[in-house]
CSV table of N, CA, C and O in Angstrom, one decimal:
chain,number,residue,atom,x,y,z
A,27,MET,N,46.2,79.7,-1.9
A,27,MET,CA,46.5,78.3,-1.8
A,27,MET,C,47.8,78.1,-1.1
A,27,MET,O,48.6,78.9,-1.0
A,28,ALA,N,48.0,77.0,-0.5
A,28,ALA,CA,49.2,76.7,0.3
A,28,ALA,C,50.3,76.4,-0.6
A,28,ALA,O,50.2,76.1,-1.8
A,29,GLU,N,51.5,76.5,-0.1
A,29,GLU,CA,52.7,76.1,-0.8
A,29,GLU,C,52.6,74.7,-1.2
A,29,GLU,O,51.8,73.9,-0.7
A,30,LYS,N,53.4,74.3,-2.2
A,30,LYS,CA,53.3,72.9,-2.7
A,30,LYS,C,54.1,72.0,-1.8
A,30,LYS,O,54.5,70.9,-2.1
A,31,VAL,N,54.4,72.4,-0.6
A,31,VAL,CA,55.1,71.5,0.4
A,31,VAL,C,54.1,70.6,1.0
A,31,VAL,O,53.0,71.0,1.3
A,32,ILE,N,54.4,69.4,1.1
A,32,ILE,CA,53.5,68.4,1.7
A,32,ILE,C,53.9,68.0,3.1
A,32,ILE,O,55.1,67.8,3.4
A,33,GLN,N,53.0,68.1,4.0
A,33,GLN,CA,53.2,67.8,5.4
A,33,GLN,C,53.4,66.3,5.6
A,33,GLN,O,52.6,65.5,5.1
A,34,SER,N,54.4,65.9,6.4
A,34,SER,CA,54.6,64.5,6.7
A,34,SER,C,54.3,64.2,8.1
A,34,SER,O,54.6,65.0,9.0
A,35,LEU,N,53.7,63.0,8.3
A,35,LEU,CA,53.4,62.6,9.7
A,35,LEU,C,54.2,61.3,9.9
A,35,LEU,O,54.2,60.4,9.1
A,36,PRO,N,55.0,61.3,11.0
A,36,PRO,CA,55.7,60.1,11.3
A,36,PRO,C,54.8,58.9,11.7
A,36,PRO,O,53.8,59.0,12.3
A,37,GLN,N,55.2,57.7,11.2
A,37,GLN,CA,54.5,56.5,11.5
A,37,GLN,C,55.4,55.5,12.2
A,37,GLN,O,56.5,55.2,11.7
A,38,SER,N,54.9,54.9,13.3
A,38,SER,CA,55.6,53.9,14.0
A,38,SER,C,54.8,52.6,14.1
A,38,SER,O,53.6,52.6,13.8
A,39,THR,N,55.5,51.6,14.4
A,39,THR,CA,54.8,50.3,14.6
A,39,THR,C,54.0,50.4,15.9
A,39,THR,O,54.2,51.3,16.7
A,40,PRO,N,53.0,49.4,16.1
A,40,PRO,CA,52.3,49.5,17.3
A,40,PRO,C,53.1,49.4,18.5
A,40,PRO,O,52.8,50.0,19.6
A,41,ALA,N,54.3,48.8,18.5
A,41,ALA,CA,55.2,48.7,19.6
A,41,ALA,C,55.9,50.0,19.7
A,41,ALA,O,56.5,50.3,20.8
A,42,GLY,N,56.0,50.8,18.7
A,42,GLY,CA,56.6,52.1,18.7
A,42,GLY,C,58.1,52.0,18.6
A,42,GLY,O,58.8,53.0,18.9
A,43,LYS,N,58.7,50.9,18.1
A,43,LYS,CA,60.1,50.7,18.1
A,43,LYS,C,60.8,51.1,16.8
A,43,LYS,O,61.9,51.5,16.8
A,44,GLU,N,60.1,50.9,15.7
A,44,GLU,CA,60.7,51.2,14.4
A,44,GLU,C,59.7,52.0,13.5
A,44,GLU,O,58.5,51.9,13.7
A,45,GLU,N,60.3,52.8,12.7
A,45,GLU,CA,59.5,53.7,11.9
A,45,GLU,C,59.1,52.9,10.6
A,45,GLU,O,59.9,52.3,10.0
A,46,LEU,N,57.8,53.0,10.2
A,46,LEU,CA,57.3,52.3,9.0
A,46,LEU,C,57.5,53.2,7.8
A,46,LEU,O,57.6,52.6,6.7
A,47,GLY,N,57.5,54.4,7.9
A,47,GLY,CA,57.6,55.3,6.8
A,47,GLY,C,56.9,56.6,7.1
A,47,GLY,O,56.8,57.0,8.3
A,48,LYS,N,56.4,57.3,6.1
A,48,LYS,CA,55.7,58.6,6.4
A,48,LYS,C,54.4,58.7,5.6
A,48,LYS,O,54.3,58.1,4.6
A,49,ILE,N,53.5,59.5,6.2
A,49,ILE,CA,52.3,59.8,5.5
A,49,ILE,C,52.3,61.2,5.0
A,49,ILE,O,52.7,62.1,5.8
A,50,GLU,N,52.0,61.5,3.8
A,50,GLU,CA,52.1,62.8,3.3
A,50,GLU,C,50.7,63.3,3.0
A,50,GLU,O,49.9,62.6,2.4
A,51,VAL,N,50.4,64.5,3.5
A,51,VAL,CA,49.1,65.2,3.3
A,51,VAL,C,49.3,66.4,2.5
A,51,VAL,O,50.0,67.4,2.9
A,52,ALA,N,48.8,66.4,1.3
A,52,ALA,CA,48.9,67.6,0.4
A,52,ALA,C,48.1,68.8,0.9
A,52,ALA,O,47.0,68.6,1.5
A,53,PRO,N,48.5,70.0,0.7
A,53,PRO,CA,47.8,71.2,1.1
A,53,PRO,C,46.4,71.2,0.6
A,53,PRO,O,45.5,71.7,1.3
A,54,GLU,N,46.2,70.7,-0.6
A,54,GLU,CA,44.8,70.7,-1.2
A,54,GLU,C,43.9,69.8,-0.4
A,54,GLU,O,42.7,70.1,-0.3
A,55,VAL,N,44.4,68.8,0.2
A,55,VAL,CA,43.5,67.9,1.0
A,55,VAL,C,43.1,68.7,2.3
A,55,VAL,O,41.9,68.6,2.7
A,56,ILE,N,44.0,69.4,2.9
A,56,ILE,CA,43.6,70.2,4.1
A,56,ILE,C,42.6,71.2,3.7
A,56,ILE,O,41.6,71.5,4.4
A,57,GLU,N,42.7,71.8,2.5
A,57,GLU,CA,41.8,72.9,2.1
A,57,GLU,C,40.4,72.3,1.8
A,57,GLU,O,39.4,72.9,2.2
A,58,VAL,N,40.3,71.1,1.3
A,58,VAL,CA,39.1,70.4,1.1
A,58,VAL,C,38.4,70.1,2.4
A,58,VAL,O,37.2,70.3,2.6
A,59,ILE,N,39.2,69.6,3.4
A,59,ILE,CA,38.7,69.2,4.7
A,59,ILE,C,38.1,70.5,5.4
A,59,ILE,O,37.0,70.5,5.9
A,60,ALA,N,38.9,71.6,5.3
A,60,ALA,CA,38.4,72.8,5.9
A,60,ALA,C,37.2,73.4,5.2
A,60,ALA,O,36.3,73.9,5.8
A,61,GLY,N,37.1,73.2,3.8
A,61,GLY,CA,36.0,73.7,3.1
A,61,GLY,C,34.7,73.0,3.4
A,61,GLY,O,33.6,73.6,3.6
A,62,ILE,N,34.8,71.7,3.5
A,62,ILE,CA,33.6,70.9,3.9
A,62,ILE,C,33.2,71.2,5.3
A,62,ILE,O,32.0,71.4,5.6
A,63,ALA,N,34.1,71.3,6.2
A,63,ALA,CA,33.8,71.7,7.6
A,63,ALA,C,33.1,73.0,7.7
A,63,ALA,O,32.2,73.2,8.5
A,64,THR,N,33.5,74.0,6.9
A,64,THR,CA,32.9,75.3,6.9
A,64,THR,C,31.5,75.3,6.4
A,64,THR,O,30.6,75.9,7.0
A,65,THR,N,31.2,74.5,5.4
A,65,THR,CA,29.9,74.5,4.8
A,65,THR,C,28.9,73.8,5.7
A,65,THR,O,27.7,73.9,5.6
A,66,GLU,N,29.4,73.0,6.7
A,66,GLU,CA,28.5,72.2,7.6
A,66,GLU,C,28.1,73.1,8.7
A,66,GLU,O,27.2,72.7,9.5
A,67,VAL,N,28.6,74.3,8.9
A,67,VAL,CA,28.2,75.2,10.0
A,67,VAL,C,27.0,75.9,9.6
A,67,VAL,O,26.8,76.5,8.6
A,68,GLU,N,26.0,75.9,10.6
A,68,GLU,CA,24.7,76.5,10.3
A,68,GLU,C,25.0,78.0,10.4
A,68,GLU,O,25.6,78.6,11.3
A,69,GLY,N,24.5,78.7,9.4
A,69,GLY,CA,24.7,80.2,9.3
A,69,GLY,C,25.6,80.6,8.2
A,69,GLY,O,25.7,81.7,7.7
A,70,VAL,N,26.4,79.6,7.7
A,70,VAL,CA,27.4,79.9,6.6
A,70,VAL,C,26.6,79.6,5.3
A,70,VAL,O,26.1,78.5,5.1
A,71,SER,N,26.5,80.6,4.4
A,71,SER,CA,25.8,80.3,3.2
A,71,SER,C,26.7,79.9,2.0
A,71,SER,O,26.2,79.4,1.0
A,72,GLY,N,28.0,80.1,2.2
A,72,GLY,CA,28.9,79.7,1.1
A,72,GLY,C,30.3,80.3,1.4
A,72,GLY,O,30.5,81.0,2.4
A,73,THR,N,31.2,79.9,0.5
A,73,THR,CA,32.6,80.4,0.6
A,73,THR,C,32.9,81.2,-0.6
A,73,THR,O,32.4,81.0,-1.7
A,74,ARG,N,33.9,82.1,-0.5
A,74,ARG,CA,34.3,82.9,-1.6
A,74,ARG,C,35.3,82.2,-2.5
A,74,ARG,O,36.2,81.6,-2.1
A,75,GLY,N,35.0,82.1,-3.8
A,75,GLY,CA,35.9,81.5,-4.7
A,75,GLY,C,36.4,82.5,-5.7
A,75,GLY,O,36.3,83.7,-5.5
A,76,ASN,N,37.1,82.1,-6.7
A,76,ASN,CA,37.6,83.0,-7.8
A,76,ASN,C,36.9,82.7,-9.1
A,76,ASN,O,36.0,81.9,-9.1
A,77,PHE,N,37.3,83.3,-10.1
A,77,PHE,CA,36.7,83.1,-11.4
A,77,PHE,C,36.7,81.6,-11.9
A,77,PHE,O,35.7,81.1,-12.4
A,78,ALA,N,37.9,81.0,-11.7
A,78,ALA,CA,38.0,79.6,-12.1
A,78,ALA,C,37.0,78.7,-11.4
A,78,ALA,O,36.4,77.8,-12.0
A,79,THR,N,36.9,78.8,-10.1
A,79,THR,CA,36.0,78.0,-9.3
A,79,THR,C,34.5,78.2,-9.8
A,79,THR,O,33.7,77.3,-9.8
A,80,GLY,N,34.2,79.5,-10.1
A,80,GLY,CA,32.9,79.8,-10.5
A,80,GLY,C,32.6,79.2,-11.8
A,80,GLY,O,31.5,78.7,-12.0
A,81,VAL,N,33.5,79.1,-12.8
A,81,VAL,CA,33.3,78.4,-14.1
A,81,VAL,C,33.1,76.9,-13.8
A,81,VAL,O,32.2,76.3,-14.4
A,82,VAL,N,33.9,76.3,-13.0
A,82,VAL,CA,33.8,74.9,-12.7
A,82,VAL,C,32.5,74.6,-12.1
A,82,VAL,O,31.8,73.6,-12.5
A,83,GLU,N,32.0,75.4,-11.2
A,83,GLU,CA,30.7,75.1,-10.5
A,83,GLU,C,29.5,75.3,-11.5
A,83,GLU,O,28.5,74.7,-11.3
A,84,LYS,N,29.7,76.2,-12.5
A,84,LYS,CA,28.7,76.3,-13.6
A,84,LYS,C,28.4,75.0,-14.3
A,84,LYS,O,27.3,74.8,-14.8
A,85,PHE,N,29.5,74.2,-14.4
A,85,PHE,CA,29.3,72.9,-15.1
A,85,PHE,C,28.9,71.8,-14.1
A,85,PHE,O,28.9,70.6,-14.5
A,86,GLY,N,28.5,72.2,-12.9
A,86,GLY,CA,27.9,71.2,-12.0
A,86,GLY,C,28.9,70.5,-11.0
A,86,GLY,O,28.5,69.7,-10.2
A,87,LYS,N,30.2,70.9,-11.1
A,87,LYS,CA,31.1,70.2,-10.2
A,87,LYS,C,31.3,71.1,-8.9
A,87,LYS,O,31.4,72.3,-9.0
A,88,LYS,N,31.2,70.5,-7.7
A,88,LYS,CA,31.3,71.2,-6.5
A,88,LYS,C,32.8,71.3,-6.1
A,88,LYS,O,33.6,70.3,-6.2
A,89,VAL,N,33.2,72.5,-5.8
A,89,VAL,CA,34.6,72.8,-5.5
A,89,VAL,C,34.7,73.0,-3.9
A,89,VAL,O,34.2,74.0,-3.4
A,90,HIS,N,35.2,72.0,-3.2
A,90,HIS,CA,35.2,72.1,-1.8
A,90,HIS,C,36.3,72.9,-1.1
A,90,HIS,O,36.1,73.4,0.0
A,91,GLY,N,37.3,73.2,-1.9
A,91,GLY,CA,38.4,73.9,-1.3
A,91,GLY,C,38.4,75.4,-1.6
A,91,GLY,O,39.3,76.1,-1.2
A,92,LYS,N,37.3,75.9,-2.2
A,92,LYS,CA,37.3,77.3,-2.5
A,92,LYS,C,37.1,78.1,-1.3
A,92,LYS,O,36.4,77.7,-0.3
A,93,GLY,N,37.7,79.3,-1.3
A,93,GLY,CA,37.6,80.2,-0.1
A,93,GLY,C,38.4,79.8,1.0
A,93,GLY,O,38.3,80.4,2.1
A,94,ILE,N,39.3,78.8,0.8
A,94,ILE,CA,40.2,78.4,1.9
A,94,ILE,C,41.7,78.6,1.5
A,94,ILE,O,42.0,78.2,0.4
A,95,LYS,N,42.5,79.1,2.4
A,95,LYS,CA,43.9,79.3,2.1
A,95,LYS,C,44.7,78.7,3.3
A,95,LYS,O,44.3,79.0,4.4
A,96,THR,N,45.6,77.9,3.0
A,96,THR,CA,46.4,77.3,4.1
A,96,THR,C,47.9,77.7,3.9
A,96,THR,O,48.3,77.9,2.8
A,97,GLU,N,48.6,77.8,5.0
A,97,GLU,CA,50.0,78.2,5.0
A,97,GLU,C,50.7,77.5,6.1
A,97,GLU,O,50.2,77.4,7.2
A,98,TRP,N,51.9,76.9,5.8
A,98,TRP,CA,52.7,76.3,6.8
A,98,TRP,C,53.8,77.3,7.2
A,98,TRP,O,54.5,77.8,6.4
A,99,THR,N,53.9,77.5,8.5
A,99,THR,CA,54.9,78.4,9.0
A,99,THR,C,55.7,77.6,10.0
A,99,THR,O,55.4,76.5,10.3
A,100,GLU,N,56.7,78.3,10.6
A,100,GLU,CA,57.5,77.6,11.6
A,100,GLU,C,56.6,77.3,12.9
A,100,GLU,O,56.9,76.3,13.6
A,101,ALA,N,55.6,78.2,13.1
A,101,ALA,CA,54.8,78.0,14.2
A,101,ALA,C,53.7,76.9,14.0
A,101,ALA,O,53.3,76.3,15.0
A,102,GLY,N,53.4,76.6,12.8
A,102,GLY,CA,52.4,75.6,12.5
A,102,GLY,C,51.5,75.9,11.3
A,102,GLY,O,51.8,76.8,10.5
A,103,LEU,N,50.4,75.2,11.3
A,103,LEU,CA,49.4,75.4,10.2
A,103,LEU,C,48.5,76.6,10.4
A,103,LEU,O,47.9,76.7,11.5
A,104,ILE,N,48.4,77.4,9.4
A,104,ILE,CA,47.5,78.6,9.5
A,104,ILE,C,46.5,78.4,8.4
A,104,ILE,O,46.8,78.2,7.3
A,105,VAL,N,45.2,78.5,8.8
A,105,VAL,CA,44.1,78.4,7.8
A,105,VAL,C,43.3,79.7,7.8
A,105,VAL,O,42.9,80.2,8.8
A,106,ASP,N,43.1,80.2,6.6
A,106,ASP,CA,42.3,81.4,6.4
A,106,ASP,C,41.0,81.0,5.6
A,106,ASP,O,41.1,80.3,4.6
A,107,VAL,N,39.9,81.4,6.1
A,107,VAL,CA,38.6,81.0,5.5
A,107,VAL,C,37.9,82.3,5.1
A,107,VAL,O,37.7,83.2,5.9
A,108,TYR,N,37.4,82.3,3.9
A,108,TYR,CA,36.6,83.5,3.4
A,108,TYR,C,35.2,83.0,3.1
A,108,TYR,O,35.0,82.2,2.2
A,109,CYS,N,34.2,83.5,3.9
A,109,CYS,CA,32.9,82.9,3.7
A,109,CYS,C,31.8,84.0,3.8
A,109,CYS,O,32.1,85.1,4.3
A,110,PHE,N,30.6,83.6,3.4
A,110,PHE,CA,29.4,84.5,3.5
A,110,PHE,C,28.6,83.9,4.6
A,110,PHE,O,28.5,82.7,4.8
A,111,VAL,N,27.9,84.8,5.4
A,111,VAL,CA,27.0,84.5,6.5
A,111,VAL,C,25.6,84.8,6.1
A,111,VAL,O,25.4,85.8,5.4
A,112,GLN,N,24.7,84.0,6.4
A,112,GLN,CA,23.2,84.2,6.1
A,112,GLN,C,22.8,85.4,7.0
A,112,GLN,O,23.1,85.5,8.1
A,113,TYR,N,21.9,86.2,6.4
A,113,TYR,CA,21.3,87.3,7.1
A,113,TYR,C,20.5,86.8,8.3
A,113,TYR,O,19.8,85.9,8.2
A,114,GLY,N,20.7,87.5,9.4
A,114,GLY,CA,20.1,87.1,10.7
A,114,GLY,C,20.9,86.3,11.6
A,114,GLY,O,20.6,86.2,12.8
A,115,ALA,N,21.9,85.6,11.1
A,115,ALA,CA,22.8,84.8,11.9
A,115,ALA,C,23.8,85.7,12.7
A,115,ALA,O,24.2,86.7,12.2
A,116,SER,N,24.2,85.3,13.8
A,116,SER,CA,25.2,86.0,14.6
A,116,SER,C,26.6,85.8,14.0
A,116,SER,O,27.1,84.6,14.0
A,117,VAL,N,27.2,86.8,13.5
A,117,VAL,CA,28.5,86.7,12.9
A,117,VAL,C,29.5,86.1,13.8
A,117,VAL,O,30.3,85.3,13.4
A,118,ALA,N,29.5,86.6,15.0
A,118,ALA,CA,30.5,86.1,16.0
A,118,ALA,C,30.4,84.6,16.3
A,118,ALA,O,31.3,83.9,16.4
A,119,LYS,N,29.1,84.2,16.5
A,119,LYS,CA,28.9,82.8,16.8
A,119,LYS,C,29.2,81.9,15.6
A,119,LYS,O,29.8,80.8,15.7
A,120,VAL,N,28.8,82.3,14.4
A,120,VAL,CA,29.1,81.6,13.2
A,120,VAL,C,30.6,81.5,13.0
A,120,VAL,O,31.2,80.4,12.7
A,121,ALA,N,31.3,82.6,13.2
A,121,ALA,CA,32.8,82.6,13.0
A,121,ALA,C,33.5,81.6,14.0
A,121,ALA,O,34.4,80.9,13.7
A,122,HIS,N,33.0,81.7,15.2
A,122,HIS,CA,33.6,80.8,16.3
A,122,HIS,C,33.3,79.3,16.0
A,122,HIS,O,34.2,78.5,16.1
A,123,GLN,N,32.1,79.0,15.5
A,123,GLN,CA,31.8,77.6,15.1
A,123,GLN,C,32.6,77.2,13.9
A,123,GLN,O,33.0,76.0,13.9
A,124,VAL,N,32.8,78.1,13.0
A,124,VAL,CA,33.7,77.7,11.8
A,124,VAL,C,35.1,77.4,12.3
A,124,VAL,O,35.7,76.4,11.9
A,125,GLN,N,35.6,78.2,13.2
A,125,GLN,CA,37.0,77.9,13.8
A,125,GLN,C,37.0,76.5,14.4
A,125,GLN,O,37.9,75.7,14.2
A,126,THR,N,36.0,76.3,15.3
A,126,THR,CA,36.0,75.0,16.0
A,126,THR,C,35.8,73.8,15.1
A,126,THR,O,36.5,72.8,15.2
A,127,GLN,N,34.9,74.0,14.1
A,127,GLN,CA,34.7,72.9,13.2
A,127,GLN,C,35.9,72.5,12.4
A,127,GLN,O,36.2,71.4,12.2
A,128,ILE,N,36.6,73.5,11.9
A,128,ILE,CA,37.8,73.3,11.1
A,128,ILE,C,38.9,72.7,11.9
A,128,ILE,O,39.5,71.7,11.5
A,129,ARG,N,39.1,73.2,13.1
A,129,ARG,CA,40.2,72.6,14.0
A,129,ARG,C,39.9,71.1,14.2
A,129,ARG,O,40.8,70.3,14.1
A,130,GLU,N,38.7,70.8,14.6
A,130,GLU,CA,38.3,69.4,14.9
A,130,GLU,C,38.4,68.5,13.7
A,130,GLU,O,39.0,67.4,13.7
A,131,ALA,N,37.9,69.0,12.5
A,131,ALA,CA,37.9,68.2,11.3
A,131,ALA,C,39.4,67.9,10.9
A,131,ALA,O,39.7,66.8,10.5
A,132,ILE,N,40.2,68.9,10.9
A,132,ILE,CA,41.6,68.7,10.4
A,132,ILE,C,42.3,67.8,11.4
A,132,ILE,O,43.0,66.8,11.0
A,133,PHE,N,42.1,68.0,12.7
A,133,PHE,CA,42.8,67.1,13.7
A,133,PHE,C,42.3,65.7,13.6
A,133,PHE,O,43.1,64.7,13.6
A,134,ASN,N,41.0,65.5,13.5
A,134,ASN,CA,40.4,64.1,13.4
A,134,ASN,C,40.8,63.4,12.2
A,134,ASN,O,41.0,62.2,12.2
A,135,MET,N,41.0,64.1,11.1
A,135,MET,CA,41.3,63.4,9.8
A,135,MET,C,42.8,63.3,9.6
A,135,MET,O,43.2,62.3,8.8
A,136,THR,N,43.6,64.2,10.1
A,136,THR,CA,45.0,64.1,9.8
A,136,THR,C,46.0,64.1,11.0
A,136,THR,O,47.2,64.0,10.8
A,137,SER,N,45.4,64.3,12.2
A,137,SER,CA,46.2,64.4,13.4
A,137,SER,C,47.1,65.6,13.4
A,137,SER,O,48.1,65.7,14.2
A,138,LEU,N,46.8,66.6,12.6
A,138,LEU,CA,47.6,67.9,12.6
A,138,LEU,C,46.8,68.9,13.4
A,138,LEU,O,45.6,69.1,13.2
A,139,ALA,N,47.6,69.6,14.3
A,139,ALA,CA,47.0,70.7,15.0
A,139,ALA,C,47.1,72.0,14.3
A,139,ALA,O,48.2,72.2,13.7
A,140,THR,N,46.1,72.8,14.3
A,140,THR,CA,46.2,74.1,13.6
A,140,THR,C,46.7,75.2,14.6
A,140,THR,O,46.3,75.2,15.7
A,141,GLN,N,47.6,76.0,14.1
A,141,GLN,CA,48.1,77.1,14.9
A,141,GLN,C,47.0,78.2,15.0
A,141,GLN,O,46.8,78.8,16.0
A,142,GLU,N,46.5,78.6,13.8
A,142,GLU,CA,45.5,79.6,13.7
A,142,GLU,C,44.4,79.2,12.7
A,142,GLU,O,44.7,78.6,11.7
A,143,VAL,N,43.2,79.6,13.0
A,143,VAL,CA,42.1,79.5,12.0
A,143,VAL,C,41.5,80.9,12.0
A,143,VAL,O,40.8,81.3,12.9
A,144,ASN,N,41.7,81.6,10.9
A,144,ASN,CA,41.3,83.0,10.7
A,144,ASN,C,40.0,83.0,9.8
A,144,ASN,O,40.1,82.5,8.7
A,145,VAL,N,38.9,83.5,10.3
A,145,VAL,CA,37.7,83.6,9.6
A,145,VAL,C,37.5,85.0,9.1
A,145,VAL,O,37.4,85.9,9.8
A,146,HIS,N,37.3,85.1,7.7
A,146,HIS,CA,37.1,86.4,7.1
A,146,HIS,C,35.6,86.4,6.6
A,146,HIS,O,35.4,85.6,5.6
A,147,ILE,N,34.8,87.2,7.1
A,147,ILE,CA,33.4,87.3,6.6
A,147,ILE,C,33.4,88.3,5.5
A,147,ILE,O,33.7,89.5,5.7
A,148,THR,N,33.1,87.8,4.3
A,148,THR,CA,33.2,88.6,3.1
A,148,THR,C,31.9,89.1,2.6
A,148,THR,O,31.8,89.9,1.6
A,149,GLY,N,30.8,88.7,3.2
A,149,GLY,CA,29.5,89.2,2.8
A,149,GLY,C,28.4,88.6,3.6
A,149,GLY,O,28.6,87.6,4.3
A,150,ILE,N,27.2,89.2,3.4
A,150,ILE,CA,26.0,88.7,4.0
A,150,ILE,C,25.1,88.2,2.9
A,150,ILE,O,24.8,88.9,1.9
A,151,GLN,N,24.6,87.0,3.0
A,151,GLN,CA,23.6,86.4,2.0
A,151,GLN,C,22.2,86.6,2.5
A,151,GLN,O,21.8,86.2,3.6
A,152,PHE,N,21.5,87.4,1.7
A,152,PHE,CA,20.0,87.6,2.0
A,152,PHE,C,19.2,86.5,1.5
A,152,PHE,O,19.6,85.8,0.5
A,153,ASP,N,18.1,86.2,2.1
A,153,ASP,CA,17.2,85.2,1.7
A,153,ASP,C,16.7,85.5,0.3
A,153,ASP,O,16.2,86.5,0.0
A,154,GLN,N,16.7,84.5,-0.6
A,154,GLN,CA,16.3,84.7,-2.0
A,154,GLN,C,14.8,84.9,-2.1
A,154,GLN,O,14.4,85.6,-3.0
A,155,MET,N,14.0,84.3,-1.2
A,155,MET,CA,12.6,84.5,-1.2
A,155,MET,C,12.2,86.0,-1.0
A,155,MET,O,11.3,86.5,-1.6
A,156,ASN,N,12.9,86.6,0.0
A,156,ASN,CA,12.6,88.0,0.3
A,156,ASN,C,13.0,88.9,-0.9
A,156,ASN,O,12.3,89.9,-1.2
A,157,ASP,N,14.1,88.6,-1.6
A,157,ASP,CA,14.5,89.3,-2.7
A,157,ASP,C,13.5,89.3,-3.9
A,157,ASP,O,13.2,90.3,-4.5
A,158,ALA,N,12.9,88.1,-4.1
A,158,ALA,CA,11.9,87.9,-5.2
A,158,ALA,C,10.7,88.7,-4.9
A,158,ALA,O,10.0,89.2,-5.8
A,159,LYS,N,10.3,88.8,-3.6
A,159,LYS,CA,9.0,89.5,-3.2
A,159,LYS,C,9.1,91.0,-3.4
A,159,LYS,O,8.2,91.7,-3.6
A,160,THR,N,10.3,91.5,-3.2
A,160,THR,CA,10.5,93.0,-3.3
A,160,THR,C,10.6,93.5,-4.7
A,160,THR,O,10.5,94.7,-4.9
A,161,GLU,N,10.8,92.6,-5.7
A,161,GLU,CA,11.0,93.1,-7.0
A,161,GLU,C,9.7,93.3,-7.7
A,161,GLU,O,8.6,92.9,-7.4
C-alpha cells in the first residue's frame, strides 16, 4: 500500500488568477481506480490479494484495491499491479493493456500522470470447466 501521504492538486479559478484551495487524493483512491481499470482488461482473471482481502471477499464484499501497490517518489507516481492472466491470453498484450488502462484511468479521474506502471503476472488462471472435466 502507498504511504499515508495524500497527493494535492492545485485548483485555480476559471480566470486562473487566484487559488481556490487544494484537492487531496488519498492513495487508497488511486489503488481502487487502478484495481477497477485492471479488472476491465480482457485476459485478466483477477488480482492477487492477501489473507485479509480473502476473508472480506468471502463475506461478499468486493475489494477493488487488492493486488495494487502505489508509491510516491520524487520522480512521480509508481503503480505496481499483481494479477493473474487467463490461460490462452497473450501475457505481453494483456500486460501492455493493463498499463495503458491504468495510466488513462488515473489521469482521467485525477489528472495525475503516472511515472511507472509495473505489471507483475503472478499466475495463470485455467478454465474451471476444463478442470471439472479432467477430474
